[in-house]
Coordinates of C-alpha atoms (C1' of nucleotides) in Angstrom, one line a residue:
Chain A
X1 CA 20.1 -17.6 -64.7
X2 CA 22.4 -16.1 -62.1
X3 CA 23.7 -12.5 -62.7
X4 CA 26.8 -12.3 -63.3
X5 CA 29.0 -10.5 -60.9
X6 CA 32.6 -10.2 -62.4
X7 CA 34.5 -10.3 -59.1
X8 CA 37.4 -8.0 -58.1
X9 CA 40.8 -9.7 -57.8
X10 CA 40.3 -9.6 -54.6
X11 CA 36.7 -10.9 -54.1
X12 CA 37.8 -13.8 -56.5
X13 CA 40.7 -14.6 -54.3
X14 CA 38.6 -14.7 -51.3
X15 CA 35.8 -16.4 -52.6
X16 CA 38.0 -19.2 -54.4
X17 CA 39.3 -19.7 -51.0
X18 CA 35.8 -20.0 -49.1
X19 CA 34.5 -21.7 -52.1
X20 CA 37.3 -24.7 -52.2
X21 CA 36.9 -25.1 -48.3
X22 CA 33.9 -26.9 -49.0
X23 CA 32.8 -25.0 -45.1
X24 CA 32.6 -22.1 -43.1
X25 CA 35.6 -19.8 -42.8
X26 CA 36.1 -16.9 -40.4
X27 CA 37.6 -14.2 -41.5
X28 CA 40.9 -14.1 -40.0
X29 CA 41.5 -18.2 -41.2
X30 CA 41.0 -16.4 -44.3
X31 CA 43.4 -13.7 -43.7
X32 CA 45.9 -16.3 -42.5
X33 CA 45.1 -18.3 -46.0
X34 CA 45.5 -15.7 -48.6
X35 CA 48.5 -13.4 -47.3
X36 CA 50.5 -15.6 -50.0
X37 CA 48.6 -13.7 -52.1
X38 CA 49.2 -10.2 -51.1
X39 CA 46.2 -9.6 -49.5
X40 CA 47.5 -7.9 -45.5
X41 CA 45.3 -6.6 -43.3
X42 CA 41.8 -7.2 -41.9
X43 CA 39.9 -4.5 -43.9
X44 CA 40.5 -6.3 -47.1
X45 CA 39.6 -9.9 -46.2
X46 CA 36.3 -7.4 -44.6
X47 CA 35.8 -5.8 -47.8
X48 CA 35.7 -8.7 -50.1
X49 CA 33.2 -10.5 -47.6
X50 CA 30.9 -7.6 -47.3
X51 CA 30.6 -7.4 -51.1
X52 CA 30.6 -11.2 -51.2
X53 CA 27.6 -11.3 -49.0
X54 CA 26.0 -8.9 -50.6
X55 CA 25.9 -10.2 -54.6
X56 CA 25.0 -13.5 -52.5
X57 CA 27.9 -15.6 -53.3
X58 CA 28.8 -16.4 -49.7
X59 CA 26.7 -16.1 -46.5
X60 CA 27.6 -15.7 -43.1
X61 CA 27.0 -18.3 -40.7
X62 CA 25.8 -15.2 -37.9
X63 CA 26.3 -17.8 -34.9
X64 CA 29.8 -18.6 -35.7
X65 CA 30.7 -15.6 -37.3
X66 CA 32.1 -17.6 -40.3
X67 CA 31.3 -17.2 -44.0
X68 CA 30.3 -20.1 -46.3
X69 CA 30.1 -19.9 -50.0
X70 CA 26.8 -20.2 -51.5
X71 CA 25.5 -23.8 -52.3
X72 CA 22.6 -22.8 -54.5
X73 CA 23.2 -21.7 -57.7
X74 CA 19.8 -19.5 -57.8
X75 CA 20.4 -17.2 -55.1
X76 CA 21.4 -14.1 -56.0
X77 CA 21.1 -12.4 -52.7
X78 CA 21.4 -13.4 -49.0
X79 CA 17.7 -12.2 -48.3
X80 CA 16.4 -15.7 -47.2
X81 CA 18.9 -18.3 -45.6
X82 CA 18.6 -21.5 -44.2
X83 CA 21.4 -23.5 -42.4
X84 CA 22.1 -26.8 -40.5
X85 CA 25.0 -26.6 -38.1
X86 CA 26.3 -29.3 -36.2
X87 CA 26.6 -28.5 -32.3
X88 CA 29.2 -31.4 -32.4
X89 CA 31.5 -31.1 -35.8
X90 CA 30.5 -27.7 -36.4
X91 CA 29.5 -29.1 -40.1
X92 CA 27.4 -26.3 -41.7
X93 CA 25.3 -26.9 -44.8
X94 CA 22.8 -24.7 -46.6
X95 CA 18.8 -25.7 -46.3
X96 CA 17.6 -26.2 -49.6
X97 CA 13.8 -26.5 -48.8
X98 CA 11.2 -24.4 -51.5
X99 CA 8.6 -25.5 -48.5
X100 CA 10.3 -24.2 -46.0
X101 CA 11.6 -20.8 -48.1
X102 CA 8.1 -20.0 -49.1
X103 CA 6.9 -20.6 -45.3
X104 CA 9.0 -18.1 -44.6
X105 CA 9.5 -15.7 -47.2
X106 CA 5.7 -15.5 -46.7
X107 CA 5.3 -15.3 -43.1
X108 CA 4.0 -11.9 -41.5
X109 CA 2.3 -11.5 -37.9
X110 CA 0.6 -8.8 -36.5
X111 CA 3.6 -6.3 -36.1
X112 CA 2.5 -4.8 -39.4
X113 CA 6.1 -5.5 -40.3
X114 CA 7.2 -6.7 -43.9
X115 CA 10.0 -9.0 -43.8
X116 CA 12.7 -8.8 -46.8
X117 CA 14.8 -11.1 -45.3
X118 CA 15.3 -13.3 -43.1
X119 CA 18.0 -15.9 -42.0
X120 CA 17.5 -19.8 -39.8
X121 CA 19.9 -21.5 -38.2
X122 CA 18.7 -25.1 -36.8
X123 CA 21.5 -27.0 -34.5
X124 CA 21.5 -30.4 -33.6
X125 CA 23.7 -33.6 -34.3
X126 CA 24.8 -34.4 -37.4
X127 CA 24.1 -38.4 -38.8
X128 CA 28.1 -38.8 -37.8
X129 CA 28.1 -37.6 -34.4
X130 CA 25.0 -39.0 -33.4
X131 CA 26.1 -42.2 -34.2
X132 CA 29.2 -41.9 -31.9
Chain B
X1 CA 4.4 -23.0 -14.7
X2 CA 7.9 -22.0 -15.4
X3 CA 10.9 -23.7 -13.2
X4 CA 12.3 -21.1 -11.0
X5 CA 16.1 -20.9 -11.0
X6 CA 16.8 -18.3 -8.1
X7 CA 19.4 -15.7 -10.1
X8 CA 22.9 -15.5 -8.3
X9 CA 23.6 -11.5 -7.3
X10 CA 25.6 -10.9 -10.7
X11 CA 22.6 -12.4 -12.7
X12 CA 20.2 -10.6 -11.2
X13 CA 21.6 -7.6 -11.6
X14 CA 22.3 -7.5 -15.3
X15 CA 19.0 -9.7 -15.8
X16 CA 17.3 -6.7 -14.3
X17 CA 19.1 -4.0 -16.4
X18 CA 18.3 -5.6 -19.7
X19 CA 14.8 -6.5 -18.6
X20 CA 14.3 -2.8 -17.8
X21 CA 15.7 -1.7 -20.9
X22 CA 12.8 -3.3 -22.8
X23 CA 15.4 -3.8 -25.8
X24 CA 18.7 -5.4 -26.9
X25 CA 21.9 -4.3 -25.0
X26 CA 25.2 -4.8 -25.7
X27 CA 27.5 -6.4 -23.2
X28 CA 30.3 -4.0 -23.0
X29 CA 27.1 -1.0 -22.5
X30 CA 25.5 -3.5 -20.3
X31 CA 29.4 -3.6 -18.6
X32 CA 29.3 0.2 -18.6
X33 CA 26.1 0.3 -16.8
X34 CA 26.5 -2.5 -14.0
X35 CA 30.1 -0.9 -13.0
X36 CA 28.4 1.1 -10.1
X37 CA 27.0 -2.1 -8.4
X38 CA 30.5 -3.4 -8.7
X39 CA 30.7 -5.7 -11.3
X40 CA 33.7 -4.3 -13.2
X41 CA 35.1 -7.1 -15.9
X42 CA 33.9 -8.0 -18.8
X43 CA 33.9 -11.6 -17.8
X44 CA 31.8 -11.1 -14.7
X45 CA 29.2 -9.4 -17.7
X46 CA 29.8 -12.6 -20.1
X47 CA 29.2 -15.2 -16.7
X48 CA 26.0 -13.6 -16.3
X49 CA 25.0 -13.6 -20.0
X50 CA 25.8 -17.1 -21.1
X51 CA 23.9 -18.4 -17.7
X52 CA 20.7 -16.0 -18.6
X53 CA 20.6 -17.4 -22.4
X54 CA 21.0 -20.9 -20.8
X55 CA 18.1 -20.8 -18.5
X56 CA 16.2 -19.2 -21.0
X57 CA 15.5 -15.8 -19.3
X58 CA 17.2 -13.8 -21.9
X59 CA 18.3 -14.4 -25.6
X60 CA 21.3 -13.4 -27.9
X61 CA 21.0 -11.6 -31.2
X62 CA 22.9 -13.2 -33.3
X63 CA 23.3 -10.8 -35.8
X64 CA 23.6 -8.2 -33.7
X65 CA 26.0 -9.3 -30.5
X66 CA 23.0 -7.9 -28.5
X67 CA 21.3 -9.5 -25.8
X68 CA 16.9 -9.1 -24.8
X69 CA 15.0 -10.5 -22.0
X70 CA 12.5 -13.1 -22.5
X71 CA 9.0 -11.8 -23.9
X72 CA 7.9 -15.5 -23.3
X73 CA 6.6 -16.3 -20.2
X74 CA 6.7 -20.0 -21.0
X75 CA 9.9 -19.8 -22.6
X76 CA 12.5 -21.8 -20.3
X77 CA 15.6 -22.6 -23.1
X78 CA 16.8 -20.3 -25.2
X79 CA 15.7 -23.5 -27.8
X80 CA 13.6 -22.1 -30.1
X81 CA 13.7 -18.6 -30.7
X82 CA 12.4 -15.7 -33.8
X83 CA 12.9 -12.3 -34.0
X84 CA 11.7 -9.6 -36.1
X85 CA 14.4 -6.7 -36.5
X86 CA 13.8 -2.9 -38.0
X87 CA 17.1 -2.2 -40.0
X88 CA 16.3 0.8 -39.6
X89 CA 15.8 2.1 -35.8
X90 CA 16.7 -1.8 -34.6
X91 CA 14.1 -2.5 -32.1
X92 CA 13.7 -5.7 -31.9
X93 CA 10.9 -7.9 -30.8
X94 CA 10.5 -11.5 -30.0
X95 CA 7.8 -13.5 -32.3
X96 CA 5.8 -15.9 -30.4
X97 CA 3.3 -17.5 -33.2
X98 CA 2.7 -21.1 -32.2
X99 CA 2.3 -21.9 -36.0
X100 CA 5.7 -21.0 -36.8
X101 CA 7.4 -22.1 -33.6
X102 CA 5.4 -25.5 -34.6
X103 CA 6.5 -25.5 -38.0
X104 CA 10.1 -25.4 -37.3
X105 CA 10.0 -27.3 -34.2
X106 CA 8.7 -30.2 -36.4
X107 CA 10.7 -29.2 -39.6
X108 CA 13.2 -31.9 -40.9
X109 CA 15.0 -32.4 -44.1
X110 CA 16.7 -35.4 -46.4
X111 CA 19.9 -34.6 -44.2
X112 CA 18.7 -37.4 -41.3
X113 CA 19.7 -34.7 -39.0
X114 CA 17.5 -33.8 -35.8
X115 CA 16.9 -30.7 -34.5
X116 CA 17.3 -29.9 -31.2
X117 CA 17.4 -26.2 -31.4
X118 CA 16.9 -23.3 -33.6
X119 CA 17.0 -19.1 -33.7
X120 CA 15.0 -17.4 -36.9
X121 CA 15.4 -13.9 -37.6
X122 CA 13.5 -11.7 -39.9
X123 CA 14.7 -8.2 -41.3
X124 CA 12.5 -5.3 -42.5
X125 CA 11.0 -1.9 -41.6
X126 CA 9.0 -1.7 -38.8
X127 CA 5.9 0.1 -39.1
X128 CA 7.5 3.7 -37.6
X129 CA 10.3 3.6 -40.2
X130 CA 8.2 2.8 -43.3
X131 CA 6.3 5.2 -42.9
X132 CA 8.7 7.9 -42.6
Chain C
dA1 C1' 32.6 -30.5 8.7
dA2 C1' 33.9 -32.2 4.3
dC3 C1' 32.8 -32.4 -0.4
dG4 C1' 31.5 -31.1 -4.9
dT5 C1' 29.4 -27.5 -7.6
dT6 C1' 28.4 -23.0 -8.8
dA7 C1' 29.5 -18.3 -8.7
dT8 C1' 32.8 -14.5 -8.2
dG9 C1' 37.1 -11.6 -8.8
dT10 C1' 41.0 -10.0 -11.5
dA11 C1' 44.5 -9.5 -15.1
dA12 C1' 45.8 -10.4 -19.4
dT13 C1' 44.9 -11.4 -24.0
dA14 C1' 42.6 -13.3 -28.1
dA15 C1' 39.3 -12.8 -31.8
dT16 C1' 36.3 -10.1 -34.5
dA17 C1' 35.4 -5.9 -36.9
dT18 C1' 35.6 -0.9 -38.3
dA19 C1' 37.3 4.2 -38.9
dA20 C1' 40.0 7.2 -41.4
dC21 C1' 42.6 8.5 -45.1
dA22 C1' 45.3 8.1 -49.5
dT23 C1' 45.5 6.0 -53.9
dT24 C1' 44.4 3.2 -57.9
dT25 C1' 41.5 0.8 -61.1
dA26 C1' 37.2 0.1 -63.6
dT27 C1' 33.1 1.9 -65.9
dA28 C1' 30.5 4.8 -68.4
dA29 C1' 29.2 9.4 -70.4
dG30 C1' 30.5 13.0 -73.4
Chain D
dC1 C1' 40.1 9.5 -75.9
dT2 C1' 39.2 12.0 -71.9
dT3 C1' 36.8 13.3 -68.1
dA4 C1' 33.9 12.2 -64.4
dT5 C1' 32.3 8.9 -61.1
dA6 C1' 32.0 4.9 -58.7
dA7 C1' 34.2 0.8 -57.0
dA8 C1' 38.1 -1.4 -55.3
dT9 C1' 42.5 -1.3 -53.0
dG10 C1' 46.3 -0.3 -49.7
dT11 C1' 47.8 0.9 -45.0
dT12 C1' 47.8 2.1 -40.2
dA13 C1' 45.5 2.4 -36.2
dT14 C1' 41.9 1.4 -33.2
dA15 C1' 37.3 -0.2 -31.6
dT16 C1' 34.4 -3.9 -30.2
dT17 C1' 33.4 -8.5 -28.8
dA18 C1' 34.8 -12.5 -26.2
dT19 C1' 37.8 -16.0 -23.8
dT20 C1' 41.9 -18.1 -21.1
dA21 C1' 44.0 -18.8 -16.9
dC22 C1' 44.2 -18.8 -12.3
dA23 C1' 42.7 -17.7 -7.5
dT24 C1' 39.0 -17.3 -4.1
dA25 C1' 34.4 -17.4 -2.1
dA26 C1' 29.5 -18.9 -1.5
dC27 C1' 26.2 -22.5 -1.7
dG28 C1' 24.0 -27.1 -1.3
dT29 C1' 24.4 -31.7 0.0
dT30 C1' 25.5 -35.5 2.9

DNA sequence: AACGTTATGTAATAATATAACATTTATAAG
DNA sequence: CTTATAAATGTTATATTATTACATAACGTT
């Protein structure tokens, strides 16, 4: 069961917005998108992310600086993210893989380090552009 | 044997500084540092950069807009890279564990997309600043 | 030498993100 | 219900990161 964050009006705003995209955002195609709305300036669309990321309902996509709503209803926190971006279309979508999480959620070397978190990005060609 | 691609002046110059540095560096502080030897834009810095991370001989941070040498001799594309990063003190340190670098290489999902390319980064407290 | 490619120089500007400060709203403890 | 505290908002300015556009120079081949 996911914890239930009761967004801020703006949070809600912002995450509806990211959410409906079905894709990344950056953050001022956000600001552009939501000044109907009354939200102005920079800081707020910042805000809402930062807080957005960190109940895990969005994560940023750190290559393209872009945000993307969460597609799995158990996370509850952006501590270990997996993406597929497309070098081509620039289609993101969120890894789903309990293999490849627990590979990695597991993983330590010889630093002596403990990892909390961690976050993959794999590029390549999506099936579409491959094809072309 | 790794392919030798003789740096240009520019490159060498701010391949050098960030080798030296033994850690990330930022390219307006690697800017600030490289004005003295006459390279004084920020475009000359990003020329360099985007050259280095193509060859392979340094790699970008993505979470952190920060740029580190190579640690891997046998590295020659910035293709497949992991990092471990204190969020505390941020030193940052390349991984090189042919298991993982294997696993991911090899990693493929139900999406019929293949990977060409992919950059891992893990998040924790090093070993100074957990014990502190 | 002529050609194409890579690198450089320079100015301007675009895109991304945060600092600082004032105010308001939500939450919870008494 | 009221007071205290934390969380969120509003606003202006500014810092940081990165690219566009255009001109010139150096390098490597044939």
């Amino acid at each position: 069961m996911q914890k239930e964050h009761s967004l801020s009006k703006n949070q809600k705003i912002i995450f509806d917005l990211i959410d409906k995209s079905g894709g990344p955002m950056k953050a001022y195609s956000i600001l552009f998108n939501v000044q109907k709305k009354g939200i102005k300036a920079p800081l707020q669309v910042y805000r809402a992310l930062d807080k957005l990321v960190e109940i895990g309902k969005i994560h940023k996509i750190e290559s393209r600086n872009a945000f993307i709503a969460c597609q799995n209803s158990s996370c509850q926190v952006s501590k270990a993210t997996a993406f597929s971006i497309c070098e081509s279309c620039e289609n993101v979508s969120e890894i789903s893989n309990s293999k490849l999480s627990k590979y990695l959620s597991n993983f330590s070397d010889d630093s002596g380090m403990k990892y909390s978190k961690y976050n993959l990005e794999f590029f390549g060609l999506c099936k579409k552009c491959k094809s072309k």
